């Protein structure tokens, strides 16, 4: 393959093409685990210092994490969703209903070249957006997260991961790298976009590298393995003295 899999324009095109089917495919093919991991990612956010927090959903996609955020923080003031894909962004808009719309703003932006304001967020959340970044891009994401959080601000991020050491790992990898691409080819008219997501997930490994980078940016960080390491999460806080 000659394309650069980690070029933001390539990633944007993959998600633009996937956007219409993304929600159903990701739910069905993960047997509902993606929803469970989004809920856990929100639960792992340390308590914010303020009653009505506002913050960013990085790589927001179709906004799947918002119901969990609004459930945990009924007084939440605002979520600013940031995503590079206009397709995912459009789907997110379509899914918004009146009850939620006034709390959600969108920025269509490449987070790797982002000038989001410093010290502007009480929280940063990100679900399943880490895999399409390579290690150098993870370092950029860590720096951005540390920069945009207010002192005392909190973050939590989760990604599907390689469950190294788990005895069912071969089955899991078969599902990701063989079964999902086959289902996609058979049922989605030969498309190969979700197959790309399998490749990204497999290359990603786990979030331990990102944990170190966030720590290097001065954040307090906890790293956790969820369901035998099939997903991994990083969460923590920016110190008040930053
Ligand atoms: C797998 S989706 C995750 C969507 C959603 N957060 C969820 O829980 O399902 C990854 C998202 O990251 C976005 N993305 C990838 N690279 C990006 C970048 N450089 N800047 C902003 N968004 C990006 C894609 O457009 C896509 O919507």
Short mmCIF file of C-alpha atoms and ligand atoms in Angstrom, two decimals:
data_model
loop_
_atom_site.label_atom_id
_atom_site.label_comp_id
_atom_site.label_asym_id
_atom_site.label_seq_id
_atom_site.Cartn_x
_atom_site.Cartn_y
_atom_site.Cartn_z
CA UNK A 1 0.00 0.00 0.00
CA UNK A 2 1.48 3.36 -1.03
CA UNK A 3 -0.79 5.78 0.86
CA UNK A 4 0.31 7.14 4.22
CA UNK A 5 -2.26 5.56 6.57
CA UNK A 6 -1.58 8.29 9.13
CA UNK A 7 -1.95 11.26 6.80
CA UNK A 8 -4.96 13.19 8.23
CA UNK A 9 -6.40 13.58 4.68
CA UNK A 10 -6.35 9.80 4.17
CA UNK A 11 -7.96 9.21 7.60
CA UNK A 12 -10.62 11.83 6.87
CA UNK A 13 -11.53 10.10 3.60
CA UNK A 14 -11.86 6.71 5.35
CA UNK A 15 -14.25 8.16 7.94
CA UNK A 16 -16.18 10.24 5.41
CA UNK A 17 -16.94 7.02 3.55
CA UNK A 18 -17.76 5.05 6.73
CA UNK A 19 -19.92 7.66 8.38
CA UNK A 20 -23.38 6.47 7.32
CA UNK A 21 -22.82 2.96 8.60
CA UNK A 22 -20.35 3.63 11.41
CA UNK A 23 -22.75 3.53 14.38
CA UNK A 24 -24.49 0.28 13.47
CA UNK A 25 -21.34 -1.49 12.29
CA UNK A 26 -19.24 -0.59 15.32
CA UNK A 27 -22.02 -1.60 17.74
CA UNK A 28 -22.83 -4.91 16.06
CA UNK A 29 -19.27 -5.97 15.32
CA UNK A 30 -18.03 -5.26 18.83
CA UNK A 31 -21.03 -7.09 20.36
CA UNK A 32 -21.95 -3.90 22.20
CA UNK A 33 -18.53 -3.57 23.83
CA UNK A 34 -17.86 -0.15 22.28
CA UNK A 35 -20.85 1.28 24.15
CA UNK A 36 -19.68 -0.30 27.40
CA UNK A 37 -16.17 1.11 26.92
CA UNK A 38 -17.52 4.60 26.18
CA UNK A 39 -19.50 4.44 29.44
CA UNK A 40 -16.39 3.28 31.30
CA UNK A 41 -14.30 6.05 29.73
CA UNK A 42 -16.74 8.65 31.10
CA UNK A 43 -16.76 6.93 34.51
CA UNK A 44 -12.93 7.10 34.57
CA UNK A 45 -12.93 10.92 34.28
CA UNK A 46 -11.82 12.16 37.70
CA UNK A 47 -14.42 14.50 39.24
CA UNK A 48 -14.03 18.00 37.73
CA UNK A 49 -13.49 20.90 40.12
CA UNK A 50 -16.55 22.76 38.85
CA UNK A 51 -20.26 21.96 39.10
CA UNK A 52 -21.02 22.77 35.45
CA UNK A 53 -17.96 21.70 33.44
CA UNK A 54 -17.36 22.44 29.77
CA UNK A 55 -14.83 20.71 27.56
CA UNK A 56 -13.83 18.95 24.36
CA UNK A 57 -14.74 15.64 22.78
CA UNK A 58 -11.64 14.96 20.64
CA UNK A 59 -12.24 12.85 17.49
CA UNK A 60 -15.92 13.11 18.37
CA UNK A 61 -17.21 11.27 15.28
CA UNK A 62 -20.94 10.85 15.53
CA UNK A 63 -21.05 11.93 19.16
CA UNK A 64 -21.57 8.49 20.63
CA UNK A 65 -20.14 9.46 24.01
CA UNK A 66 -22.38 12.47 24.64
CA UNK A 67 -25.32 10.61 26.21
CA UNK A 68 -22.90 9.08 28.76
CA UNK A 69 -21.33 12.47 29.53
CA UNK A 70 -24.71 14.15 29.97
CA UNK A 71 -25.90 11.32 32.19
CA UNK A 72 -22.89 11.59 34.51
CA UNK A 73 -22.89 15.42 34.49
CA UNK A 74 -26.51 16.60 34.27
CA UNK A 75 -25.32 20.20 34.88
CA UNK A 76 -22.66 20.01 32.16
CA UNK A 77 -22.43 23.38 30.48
CA UNK A 78 -21.04 22.57 27.03
CA UNK A 79 -19.33 19.93 24.92
CA UNK A 80 -17.28 21.14 21.96
CA UNK A 81 -16.98 18.25 19.53
CA UNK A 82 -13.83 18.33 17.38
CA UNK A 83 -13.48 16.12 14.30
CA UNK A 84 -11.77 16.28 10.93
CA UNK A 85 -14.45 14.35 9.04
CA UNK A 86 -17.28 16.32 7.54
CA UNK A 87 -19.20 13.06 7.02
CA UNK A 88 -19.00 12.08 10.69
CA UNK A 89 -19.75 15.68 11.58
CA UNK A 90 -22.91 15.71 9.41
CA UNK A 91 -24.12 12.45 10.92
CA UNK A 92 -23.52 13.91 14.38
CA UNK A 93 -25.65 16.92 13.49
CA UNK A 94 -28.44 14.70 12.20
CA UNK A 95 -28.40 12.73 15.44
CA UNK A 96 -28.64 15.80 17.65
CA UNK A 97 -32.05 16.31 19.15
CA UNK A 98 -33.44 19.45 20.67
CA UNK A 99 -32.62 18.43 24.23
CA UNK A 100 -28.92 18.14 23.51
CA UNK A 101 -28.25 20.64 20.75
CA UNK A 102 -27.96 23.71 22.96
CA UNK A 103 -25.13 22.07 24.93
CA UNK A 104 -23.07 20.97 21.94
CA UNK A 105 -20.84 22.98 19.62
CA UNK A 106 -18.80 21.63 16.69
CA UNK A 107 -15.39 22.45 15.35
CA UNK A 108 -14.40 20.75 12.12
CA UNK A 109 -10.66 20.68 12.62
CA UNK A 110 -7.51 18.61 12.28
CA UNK A 111 -6.44 18.08 15.88
CA UNK A 112 -2.86 17.64 14.72
CA UNK A 113 -2.78 21.24 13.52
CA UNK A 114 -5.13 22.73 16.02
CA UNK A 115 -5.05 26.18 17.57
CA UNK A 116 -7.69 25.50 20.22
CA UNK A 117 -7.19 28.04 23.01
CA UNK A 118 -4.93 27.17 25.94
CA UNK A 119 -6.47 26.57 29.39
CA UNK A 120 -9.95 26.44 27.86
CA UNK A 121 -11.40 23.10 29.04
CA UNK A 122 -12.54 21.58 32.33
CA UNK A 123 -12.40 18.18 30.63
CA UNK A 124 -11.16 16.41 27.50
CA UNK A 125 -12.73 13.11 26.49
CA UNK A 126 -11.89 10.90 23.53
CA UNK A 127 -13.35 7.54 22.58
CA UNK A 128 -11.87 5.35 19.82
CA UNK A 129 -9.97 8.16 18.14
CA UNK A 130 -6.44 7.14 19.13
CA UNK A 131 -5.81 4.32 16.68
CA UNK A 132 -5.49 6.43 13.54
CA UNK A 133 -2.56 8.33 15.05
CA UNK A 134 1.05 7.12 14.95
CA UNK A 135 3.39 7.61 17.96
CA UNK A 136 4.61 11.06 16.81
CA UNK A 137 0.98 12.13 16.45
CA UNK A 138 0.16 10.71 19.90
CA UNK A 139 2.87 13.00 21.28
CA UNK A 140 1.14 15.96 19.55
CA UNK A 141 -2.19 14.88 21.02
CA UNK A 142 -0.65 14.65 24.52
CA UNK A 143 0.80 18.16 24.19
CA UNK A 144 -2.51 19.54 22.93
CA UNK A 145 -4.43 17.90 25.79
CA UNK A 146 -2.05 19.32 28.39
CA UNK A 147 -2.24 22.76 26.76
CA UNK A 148 -6.03 23.09 26.44
CA UNK A 149 -6.91 21.77 29.91
CA UNK A 150 -7.40 24.39 32.59
CA UNK A 151 -5.31 23.84 35.75
CA UNK A 152 -7.22 21.11 37.65
CA UNK A 153 -8.90 19.98 34.39
CA UNK A 154 -9.49 16.27 33.82
CA UNK A 155 -9.25 13.89 30.86
CA UNK A 156 -10.13 10.35 29.84
CA UNK A 157 -9.44 8.50 26.58
CA UNK A 158 -10.14 4.94 25.49
CA UNK A 159 -9.21 2.82 22.47
CA UNK A 160 -9.70 -0.79 21.35
CA UNK A 161 -6.37 -2.51 21.93
CA UNK A 162 -4.35 -5.65 21.40
CA UNK A 163 -5.09 -7.93 24.40
CA UNK A 164 -1.54 -9.28 24.68
CA UNK A 165 -1.24 -12.26 26.99
CA UNK A 166 -4.96 -13.12 26.89
CA UNK A 167 -5.56 -16.73 25.89
CA UNK A 168 -8.41 -15.73 23.55
CA UNK A 169 -6.22 -13.16 21.75
CA UNK A 170 -5.92 -15.27 18.56
CA UNK A 171 -9.73 -15.39 18.29
CA UNK A 172 -9.98 -11.66 18.89
CA UNK A 173 -7.42 -10.95 16.15
CA UNK A 174 -9.18 -13.32 13.78
CA UNK A 175 -12.41 -11.38 14.40
CA UNK A 176 -10.71 -8.02 13.80
CA UNK A 177 -8.50 -8.85 10.85
CA UNK A 178 -10.42 -11.57 9.00
CA UNK A 179 -14.09 -11.78 10.03
CA UNK A 180 -14.90 -8.05 10.05
CA UNK A 181 -13.33 -7.34 6.64
CA UNK A 182 -15.21 -10.37 5.25
CA UNK A 183 -18.55 -9.18 6.67
CA UNK A 184 -17.87 -5.76 5.21
CA UNK A 185 -17.04 -7.10 1.75
CA UNK A 186 -20.10 -9.36 1.73
CA UNK A 187 -22.67 -6.98 3.18
CA UNK A 188 -21.39 -3.53 2.28
CA UNK A 189 -20.89 -3.96 -1.46
CA UNK A 190 -17.21 -4.73 -1.37
CA UNK A 191 -16.26 -1.74 0.79
CA UNK A 192 -12.88 -1.91 2.55
CA UNK A 193 -13.08 0.95 5.03
CA UNK A 194 -13.88 -0.94 8.22
CA UNK A 195 -11.11 -3.34 7.21
CA UNK A 196 -8.80 -0.30 7.45
CA UNK A 197 -10.03 0.26 10.99
CA UNK A 198 -8.91 -3.30 11.80
CA UNK A 199 -5.45 -2.48 10.45
CA UNK A 200 -5.27 0.72 12.52
CA UNK A 201 -6.36 -1.13 15.68
CA UNK A 202 -3.82 -3.84 15.12
CA UNK A 203 -0.98 -1.31 14.59
CA UNK A 204 -2.07 0.72 17.64
CA UNK A 205 -1.19 -1.88 20.30
CA UNK A 206 -2.41 -0.16 23.45
CA UNK A 207 -2.56 3.22 25.18
CA UNK A 208 0.49 2.69 27.42
CA UNK A 209 2.72 4.75 25.09
CA UNK A 210 0.27 7.65 25.18
CA UNK A 211 0.12 7.35 28.99
CA UNK A 212 3.88 8.02 29.14
CA UNK A 213 3.57 10.98 26.76
CA UNK A 214 0.77 12.56 28.81
CA UNK A 215 2.89 12.11 31.92
CA UNK A 216 5.84 13.74 30.16
CA UNK A 217 3.55 16.74 29.55
CA UNK A 218 3.17 17.08 33.34
CA UNK A 219 -0.28 15.47 33.69
CA UNK A 220 -1.21 12.98 36.43
CA UNK A 221 -2.09 9.79 34.53
CA UNK A 222 -3.66 6.40 35.27
CA UNK A 223 -3.48 3.65 32.69
CA UNK A 224 -6.04 0.83 32.75
CA UNK A 225 -6.76 -2.34 30.80
CA UNK A 226 -10.46 -3.03 30.20
CA UNK A 227 -11.83 -6.51 29.51
CA UNK A 228 -8.52 -8.42 29.41
CA UNK A 229 -6.86 -5.56 27.53
CA UNK A 230 -9.27 -5.56 24.55
CA UNK A 231 -9.49 -1.84 25.29
CA UNK A 232 -7.11 0.39 27.22
CA UNK A 233 -7.76 3.76 28.82
CA UNK A 234 -5.77 6.71 30.10
CA UNK A 235 -7.28 9.20 32.49
CA UNK A 236 -6.11 11.85 34.90
CA UNK A 237 -5.77 15.48 35.76
CA UNK A 238 -3.71 18.60 35.10
CA UNK A 239 -2.29 19.85 38.35
CA UNK A 240 -3.67 23.08 39.84
CA UNK A 241 -0.19 24.58 39.89
CA UNK A 242 0.34 24.33 36.11
C1 LIG B 1 -13.37 5.71 15.21
S1 LIG B 1 -14.00 7.33 15.13
C2 LIG B 1 -14.47 7.59 16.78
C3 LIG B 1 -15.75 8.33 16.89
C4 LIG B 1 -16.40 8.47 18.26
N1 LIG B 1 -15.59 9.23 19.18
C5 LIG B 1 -16.82 7.14 18.86
O1 LIG B 1 -16.79 7.00 20.08
O2 LIG B 1 -17.22 6.26 18.11
C6 LIG B 1 -12.53 8.27 15.00
C7 LIG B 1 -12.79 9.71 14.62
O3 LIG B 1 -11.54 10.45 14.66
C8 LIG B 1 -11.60 11.42 13.64
N2 LIG B 1 -10.23 11.88 13.36
C9 LIG B 1 -9.21 11.15 12.86
N3 LIG B 1 -8.10 11.90 12.72
C10 LIG B 1 -8.44 13.15 13.16
C11 LIG B 1 -7.72 14.39 13.27
N4 LIG B 1 -6.44 14.48 12.89
N5 LIG B 1 -8.36 15.46 13.78
C12 LIG B 1 -9.66 15.38 14.16
N6 LIG B 1 -10.40 14.24 14.07
C13 LIG B 1 -9.79 13.14 13.57
C14 LIG B 1 -12.27 10.69 12.47
O4 LIG B 1 -12.81 11.58 11.52
C15 LIG B 1 -13.34 9.88 13.20
O5 LIG B 1 -14.57 10.56 13.26
#
